[in-house]
Structure formats: structure tokens, C-alpha cells
mmCIF file of C-alpha atoms in Angstrom:
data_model
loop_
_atom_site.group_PDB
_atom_site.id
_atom_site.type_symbol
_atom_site.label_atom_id
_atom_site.label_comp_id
_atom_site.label_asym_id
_atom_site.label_seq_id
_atom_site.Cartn_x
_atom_site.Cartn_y
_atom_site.Cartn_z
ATOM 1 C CA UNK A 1 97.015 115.382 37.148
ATOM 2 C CA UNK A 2 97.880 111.769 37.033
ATOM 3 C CA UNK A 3 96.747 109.994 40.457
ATOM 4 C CA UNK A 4 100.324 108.280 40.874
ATOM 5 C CA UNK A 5 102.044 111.974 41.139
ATOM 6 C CA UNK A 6 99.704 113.386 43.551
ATOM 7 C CA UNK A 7 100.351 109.921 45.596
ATOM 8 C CA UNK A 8 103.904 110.906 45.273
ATOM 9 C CA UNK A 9 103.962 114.405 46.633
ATOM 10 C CA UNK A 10 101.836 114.023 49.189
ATOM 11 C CA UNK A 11 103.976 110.868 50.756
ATOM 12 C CA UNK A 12 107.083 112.570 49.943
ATOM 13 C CA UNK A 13 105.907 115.626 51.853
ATOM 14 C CA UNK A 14 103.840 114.138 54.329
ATOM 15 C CA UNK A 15 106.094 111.201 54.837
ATOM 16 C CA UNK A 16 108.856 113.283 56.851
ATOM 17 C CA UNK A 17 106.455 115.255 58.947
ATOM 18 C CA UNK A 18 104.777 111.759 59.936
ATOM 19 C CA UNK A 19 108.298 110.132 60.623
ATOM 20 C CA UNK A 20 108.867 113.388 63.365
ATOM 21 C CA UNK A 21 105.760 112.605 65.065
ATOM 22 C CA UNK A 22 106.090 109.160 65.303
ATOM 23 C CA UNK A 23 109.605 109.383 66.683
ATOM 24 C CA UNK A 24 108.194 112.274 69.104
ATOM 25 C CA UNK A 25 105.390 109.524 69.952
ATOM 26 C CA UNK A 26 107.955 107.007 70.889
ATOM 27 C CA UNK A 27 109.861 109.076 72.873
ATOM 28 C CA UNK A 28 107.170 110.714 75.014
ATOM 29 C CA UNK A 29 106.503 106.764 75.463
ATOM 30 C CA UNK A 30 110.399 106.743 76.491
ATOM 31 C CA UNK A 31 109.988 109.360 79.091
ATOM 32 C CA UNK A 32 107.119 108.510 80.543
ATOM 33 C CA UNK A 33 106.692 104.473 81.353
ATOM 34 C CA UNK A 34 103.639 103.048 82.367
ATOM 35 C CA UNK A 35 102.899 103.178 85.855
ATOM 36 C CA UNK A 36 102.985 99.407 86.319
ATOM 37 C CA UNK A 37 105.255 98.269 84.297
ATOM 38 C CA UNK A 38 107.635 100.911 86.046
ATOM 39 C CA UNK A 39 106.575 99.671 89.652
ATOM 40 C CA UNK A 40 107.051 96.657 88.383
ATOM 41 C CA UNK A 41 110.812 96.812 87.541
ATOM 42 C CA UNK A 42 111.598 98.751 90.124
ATOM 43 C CA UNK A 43 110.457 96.444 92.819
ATOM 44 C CA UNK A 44 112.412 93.692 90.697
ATOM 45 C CA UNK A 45 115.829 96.227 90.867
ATOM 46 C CA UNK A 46 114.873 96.539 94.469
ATOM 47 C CA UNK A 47 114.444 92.907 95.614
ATOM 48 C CA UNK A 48 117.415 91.763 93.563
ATOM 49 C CA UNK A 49 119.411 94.077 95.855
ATOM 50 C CA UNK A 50 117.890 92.651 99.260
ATOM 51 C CA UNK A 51 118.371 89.086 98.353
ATOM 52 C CA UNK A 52 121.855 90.177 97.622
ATOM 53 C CA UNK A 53 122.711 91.531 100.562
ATOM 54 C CA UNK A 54 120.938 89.244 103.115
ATOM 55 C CA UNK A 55 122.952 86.191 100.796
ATOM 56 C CA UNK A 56 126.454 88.458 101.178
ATOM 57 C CA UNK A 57 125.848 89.318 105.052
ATOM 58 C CA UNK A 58 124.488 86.260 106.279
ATOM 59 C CA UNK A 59 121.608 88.449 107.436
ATOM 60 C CA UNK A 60 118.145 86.742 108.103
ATOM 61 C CA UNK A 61 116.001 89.695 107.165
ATOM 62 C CA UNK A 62 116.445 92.913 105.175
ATOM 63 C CA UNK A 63 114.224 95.638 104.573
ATOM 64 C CA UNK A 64 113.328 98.635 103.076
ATOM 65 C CA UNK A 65 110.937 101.597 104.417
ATOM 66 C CA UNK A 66 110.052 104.582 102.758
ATOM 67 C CA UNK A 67 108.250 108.412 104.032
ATOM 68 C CA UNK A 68 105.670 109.402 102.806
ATOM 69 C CA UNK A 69 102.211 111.185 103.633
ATOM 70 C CA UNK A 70 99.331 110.158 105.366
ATOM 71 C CA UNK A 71 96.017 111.838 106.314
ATOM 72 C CA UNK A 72 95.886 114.988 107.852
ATOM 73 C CA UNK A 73 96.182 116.296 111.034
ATOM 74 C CA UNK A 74 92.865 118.034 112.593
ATOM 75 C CA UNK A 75 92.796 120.982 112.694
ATOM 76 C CA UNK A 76 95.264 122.695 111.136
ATOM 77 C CA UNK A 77 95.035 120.594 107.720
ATOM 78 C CA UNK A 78 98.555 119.743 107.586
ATOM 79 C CA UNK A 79 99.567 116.394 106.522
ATOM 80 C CA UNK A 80 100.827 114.075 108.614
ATOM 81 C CA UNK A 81 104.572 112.253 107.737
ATOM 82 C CA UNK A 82 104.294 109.055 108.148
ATOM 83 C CA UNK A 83 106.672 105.452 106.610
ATOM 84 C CA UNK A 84 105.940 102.064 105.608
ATOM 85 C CA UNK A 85 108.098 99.246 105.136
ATOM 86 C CA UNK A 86 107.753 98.636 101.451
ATOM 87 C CA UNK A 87 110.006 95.831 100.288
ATOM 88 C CA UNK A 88 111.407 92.844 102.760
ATOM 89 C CA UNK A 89 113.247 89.392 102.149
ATOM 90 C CA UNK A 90 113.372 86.968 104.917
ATOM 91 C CA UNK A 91 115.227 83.236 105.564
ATOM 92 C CA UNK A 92 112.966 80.169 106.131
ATOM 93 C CA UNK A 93 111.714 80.596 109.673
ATOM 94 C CA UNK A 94 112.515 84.006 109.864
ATOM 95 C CA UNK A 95 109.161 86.170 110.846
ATOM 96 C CA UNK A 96 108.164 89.099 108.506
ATOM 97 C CA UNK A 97 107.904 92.364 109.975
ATOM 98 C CA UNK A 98 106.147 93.856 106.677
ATOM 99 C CA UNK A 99 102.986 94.035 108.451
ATOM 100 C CA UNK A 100 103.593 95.701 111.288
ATOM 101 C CA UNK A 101 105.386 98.833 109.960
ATOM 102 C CA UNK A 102 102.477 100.260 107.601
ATOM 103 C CA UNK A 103 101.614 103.962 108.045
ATOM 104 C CA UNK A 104 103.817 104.647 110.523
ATOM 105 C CA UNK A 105 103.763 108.438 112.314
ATOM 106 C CA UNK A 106 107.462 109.000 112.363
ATOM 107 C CA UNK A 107 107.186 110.986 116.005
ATOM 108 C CA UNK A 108 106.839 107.223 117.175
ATOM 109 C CA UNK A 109 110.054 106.614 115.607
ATOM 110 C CA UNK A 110 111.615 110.195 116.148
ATOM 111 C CA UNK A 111 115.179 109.224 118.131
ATOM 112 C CA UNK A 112 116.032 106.994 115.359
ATOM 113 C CA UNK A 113 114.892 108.502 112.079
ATOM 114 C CA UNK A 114 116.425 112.319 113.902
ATOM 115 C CA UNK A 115 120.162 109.985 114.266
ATOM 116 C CA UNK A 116 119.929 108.570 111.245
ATOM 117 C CA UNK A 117 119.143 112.007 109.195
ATOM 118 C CA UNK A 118 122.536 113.449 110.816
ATOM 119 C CA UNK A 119 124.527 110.461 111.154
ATOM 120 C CA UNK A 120 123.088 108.192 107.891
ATOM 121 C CA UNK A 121 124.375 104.697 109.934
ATOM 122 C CA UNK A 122 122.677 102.835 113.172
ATOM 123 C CA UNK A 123 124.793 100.216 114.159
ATOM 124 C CA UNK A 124 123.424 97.770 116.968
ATOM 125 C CA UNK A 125 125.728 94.557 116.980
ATOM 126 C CA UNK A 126 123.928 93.405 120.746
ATOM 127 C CA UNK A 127 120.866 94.759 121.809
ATOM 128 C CA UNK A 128 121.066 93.338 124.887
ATOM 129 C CA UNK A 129 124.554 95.178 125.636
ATOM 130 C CA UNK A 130 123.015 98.183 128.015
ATOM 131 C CA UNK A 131 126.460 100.158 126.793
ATOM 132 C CA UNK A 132 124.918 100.220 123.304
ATOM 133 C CA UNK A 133 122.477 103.196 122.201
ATOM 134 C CA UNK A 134 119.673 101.348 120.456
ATOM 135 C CA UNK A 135 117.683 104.578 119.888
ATOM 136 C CA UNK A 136 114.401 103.176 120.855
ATOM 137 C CA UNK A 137 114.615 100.364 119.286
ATOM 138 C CA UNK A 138 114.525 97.434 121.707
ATOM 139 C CA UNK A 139 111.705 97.466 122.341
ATOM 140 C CA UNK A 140 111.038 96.843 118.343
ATOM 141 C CA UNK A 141 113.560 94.298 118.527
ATOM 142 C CA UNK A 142 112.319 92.171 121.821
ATOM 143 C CA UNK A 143 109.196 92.189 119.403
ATOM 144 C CA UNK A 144 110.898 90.716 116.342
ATOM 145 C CA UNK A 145 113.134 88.785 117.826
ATOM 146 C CA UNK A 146 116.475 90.953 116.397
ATOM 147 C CA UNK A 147 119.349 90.427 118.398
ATOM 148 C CA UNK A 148 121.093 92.472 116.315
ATOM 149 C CA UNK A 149 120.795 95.449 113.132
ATOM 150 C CA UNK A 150 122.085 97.850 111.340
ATOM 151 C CA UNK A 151 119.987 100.312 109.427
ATOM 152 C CA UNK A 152 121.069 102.940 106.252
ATOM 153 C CA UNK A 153 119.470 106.283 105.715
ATOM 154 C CA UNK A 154 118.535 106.246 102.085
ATOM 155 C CA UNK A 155 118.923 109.407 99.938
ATOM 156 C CA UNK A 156 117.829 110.759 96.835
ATOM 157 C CA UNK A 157 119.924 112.208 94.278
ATOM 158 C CA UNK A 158 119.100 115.609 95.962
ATOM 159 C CA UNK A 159 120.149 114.526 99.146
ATOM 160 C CA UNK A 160 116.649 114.346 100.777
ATOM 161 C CA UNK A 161 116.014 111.696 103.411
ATOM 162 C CA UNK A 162 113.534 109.225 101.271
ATOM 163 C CA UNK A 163 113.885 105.905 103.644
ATOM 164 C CA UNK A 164 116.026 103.340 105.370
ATOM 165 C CA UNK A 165 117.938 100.213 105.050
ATOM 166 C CA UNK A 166 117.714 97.555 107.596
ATOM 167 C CA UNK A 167 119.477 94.266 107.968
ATOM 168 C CA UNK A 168 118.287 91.795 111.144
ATOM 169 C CA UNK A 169 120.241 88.852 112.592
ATOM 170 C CA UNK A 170 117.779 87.069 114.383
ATOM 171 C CA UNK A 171 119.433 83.862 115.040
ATOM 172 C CA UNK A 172 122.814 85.352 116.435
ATOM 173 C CA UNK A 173 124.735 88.182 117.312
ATOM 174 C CA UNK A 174 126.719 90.368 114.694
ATOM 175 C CA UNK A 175 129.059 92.422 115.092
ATOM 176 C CA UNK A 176 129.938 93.661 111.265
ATOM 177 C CA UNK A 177 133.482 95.700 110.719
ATOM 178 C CA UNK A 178 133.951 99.167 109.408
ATOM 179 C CA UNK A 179 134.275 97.677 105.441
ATOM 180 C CA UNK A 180 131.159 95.846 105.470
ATOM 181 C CA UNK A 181 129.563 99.179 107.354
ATOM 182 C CA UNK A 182 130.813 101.204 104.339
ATOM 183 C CA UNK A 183 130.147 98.664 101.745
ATOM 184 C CA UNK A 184 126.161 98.185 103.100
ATOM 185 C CA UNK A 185 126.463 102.548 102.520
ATOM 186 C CA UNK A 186 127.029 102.152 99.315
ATOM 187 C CA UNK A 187 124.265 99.558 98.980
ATOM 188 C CA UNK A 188 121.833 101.963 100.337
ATOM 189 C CA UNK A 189 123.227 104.833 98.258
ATOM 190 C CA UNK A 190 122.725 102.721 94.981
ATOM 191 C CA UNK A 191 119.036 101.799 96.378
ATOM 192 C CA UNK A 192 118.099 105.456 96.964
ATOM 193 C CA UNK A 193 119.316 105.943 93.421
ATOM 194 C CA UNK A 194 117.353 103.075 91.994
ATOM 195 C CA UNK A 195 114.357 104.547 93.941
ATOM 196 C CA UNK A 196 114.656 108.082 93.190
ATOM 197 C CA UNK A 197 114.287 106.960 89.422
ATOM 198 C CA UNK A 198 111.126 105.571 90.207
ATOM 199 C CA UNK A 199 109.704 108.713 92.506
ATOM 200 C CA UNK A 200 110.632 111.151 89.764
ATOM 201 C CA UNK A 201 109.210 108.882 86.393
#
């Protein structure tokens, strides 16, 4: 049989079947992003966000923390639940707090992160006001030099607790109204969406 019609038939038959499984190849590459790269843009969606808000709000630092395990507890094996704060943008002369929050037990934290699972908002326009419920956070604040904050509960698309929001004025006292309140929601809702992309890739 001539050379040229055996080329022929075998591309012509083969040449569909290798079409599907490159096109399945790409796809699978679709679905599944490298690690890094997907970090990566994620962290970019992320910070974009933060420098937006702390530019919109005036704020002098915003943050980010997420749960997430850590070790095990002795005994019993279980593991313990513990956050980090994950992504932060600050103003010149404005101290990072990055540092300080890695690996965090959330019983140290428990009055806060409890309110803010049933209530999603914290809103703390004067520390320093005694009439104000800062949920154990003065403390945290006489240490970073907040004077005043408001943190978000961040969600996933399930509705699980993933993290928080938090916006410091360290220079002054702020007392935001209701429509940035609700607006700086929504901020935290689109965050938990951008980062429940990233926990499920």
C-alpha cells in the first residue's frame, strides 16, 4: 500500500482522538492552576482590595487573618484551631502588626472571634470610651497603638467562618456611619469570595 495513504488514515483517524486529549490536557491544566502561580494572584486580588479600602476609608492599616490548624493538642490528638494574619497594608509610619498575630490559639481571642461568628461586625469608634464593648481587645489596641477599628467576619461561599477584616485608625478617632459599615460588609463578603476560590483550587 502506498506510504502516503497509510500516512493519511492513520492522521485522519488518529488526528481527532489526539485533538480530545489535548483539549482534555488543557483543561485539566484549566482546573487545576499551579500552586504558585494561584497564590500568587490571589494575594495580588487580595492586596488590591486592602489598598483600596485603607485609600477609600482613610484607614492607616488594614488586615486580613485567616483559621486554620496548628499542631495538636497532647493527649487527645486533636488539632488545635489556631489564625494568622496573612495579608496587611499599612501608611508610612504606621507599625505592622503582621508579626505578632502568627499561629494564634483562637481561645486567646475567644470573646471576639464568638461575637463576630453571630454578629459578622465589631465596631470600636473609641477605645478609650469605657461605654464601648471592645471584646478584649484593648489591650491589643494599647499595644498597636489603635485608637479605633472595625473588624468583618469573612465567609466562604458555604457560609463557614474562614477569617476577618480589620481596618485601624491609629492617628485619630473614627467613628464610621451605618453606609460605610455596610459597604466595608460587602468588601469582606467579596474577599471571602476571592479567598474561597483559592482554598477550594
Amino acid at each position: 500500500m502506498n506510504p502516503s495513504i497509510i500516512a493519511a488514515f492513520i492522521t485522519g483517524f488518529a488526528g481527532p482522538i489526539l485533538v480530545q486529549v489535548i483539549r482534555q490536557y488543557i483543561e485539566k491544566k484549566k482546573e487545576k492552576p499551579d500552586m504558585l502561580t494561584d497564590a500568587l494572584e490571589t494575594s495580588e486580588k487580595v492586596m488590591d482590595k486592602l489598598d483600596h479600602i485603607k485609600a477609600e476609608y482613610e484607614a492607616d492599616r488594614v488586615w486580613i487573618t485567616q483559621f486554620h490548624n496548628g499542631g495538636h493538642y497532647y493527649p487527645t490528638g486533636k488539632s488545635i484551631a489556631k489564625f494568622s494574619l496573612i495579608y496587611e497594608t499599612v501608611n508610612i509610619g504606621v507599625g505592622s502588626v503582621q508579626n505578632n498575630f502568627q499561629n494564634i490559639p483562637v481561645n486567646l481571642f475567644s470573646k471576639s472571634i464568638n461575637y463576630l461568628l453571630e454578629h459578622d461586625i465589631i465596631e470600636i469608634p473609641d477605645y478609650k470610651d469605657e461605654t464601648i464593648s471592645t471584646y478584649g481587645l484593648k489591650y491589643i489596641a494599647e499595644d498597636t497603638g489603635c485608637k479605633s477599628g472595625y473588624i468583618f467576619a469573612i465567609k466562604s461561599f458555604d457560609g463557614k467562618f474562614i477569617g476577618s477584616l480589620g481596618m485601624d485608625y491609629t492617628k485619630k478617632k473614627v467613628k464610621l456611619t451605618p453606609e460605610d459599615v455596610h459597604h466595608l460588609f460587602n468588601y469582606a463578603t467579596s474577599i471571602g469570595g476571592v479567598l474561597s476560590n483559592h482554598l477550594e483550587s
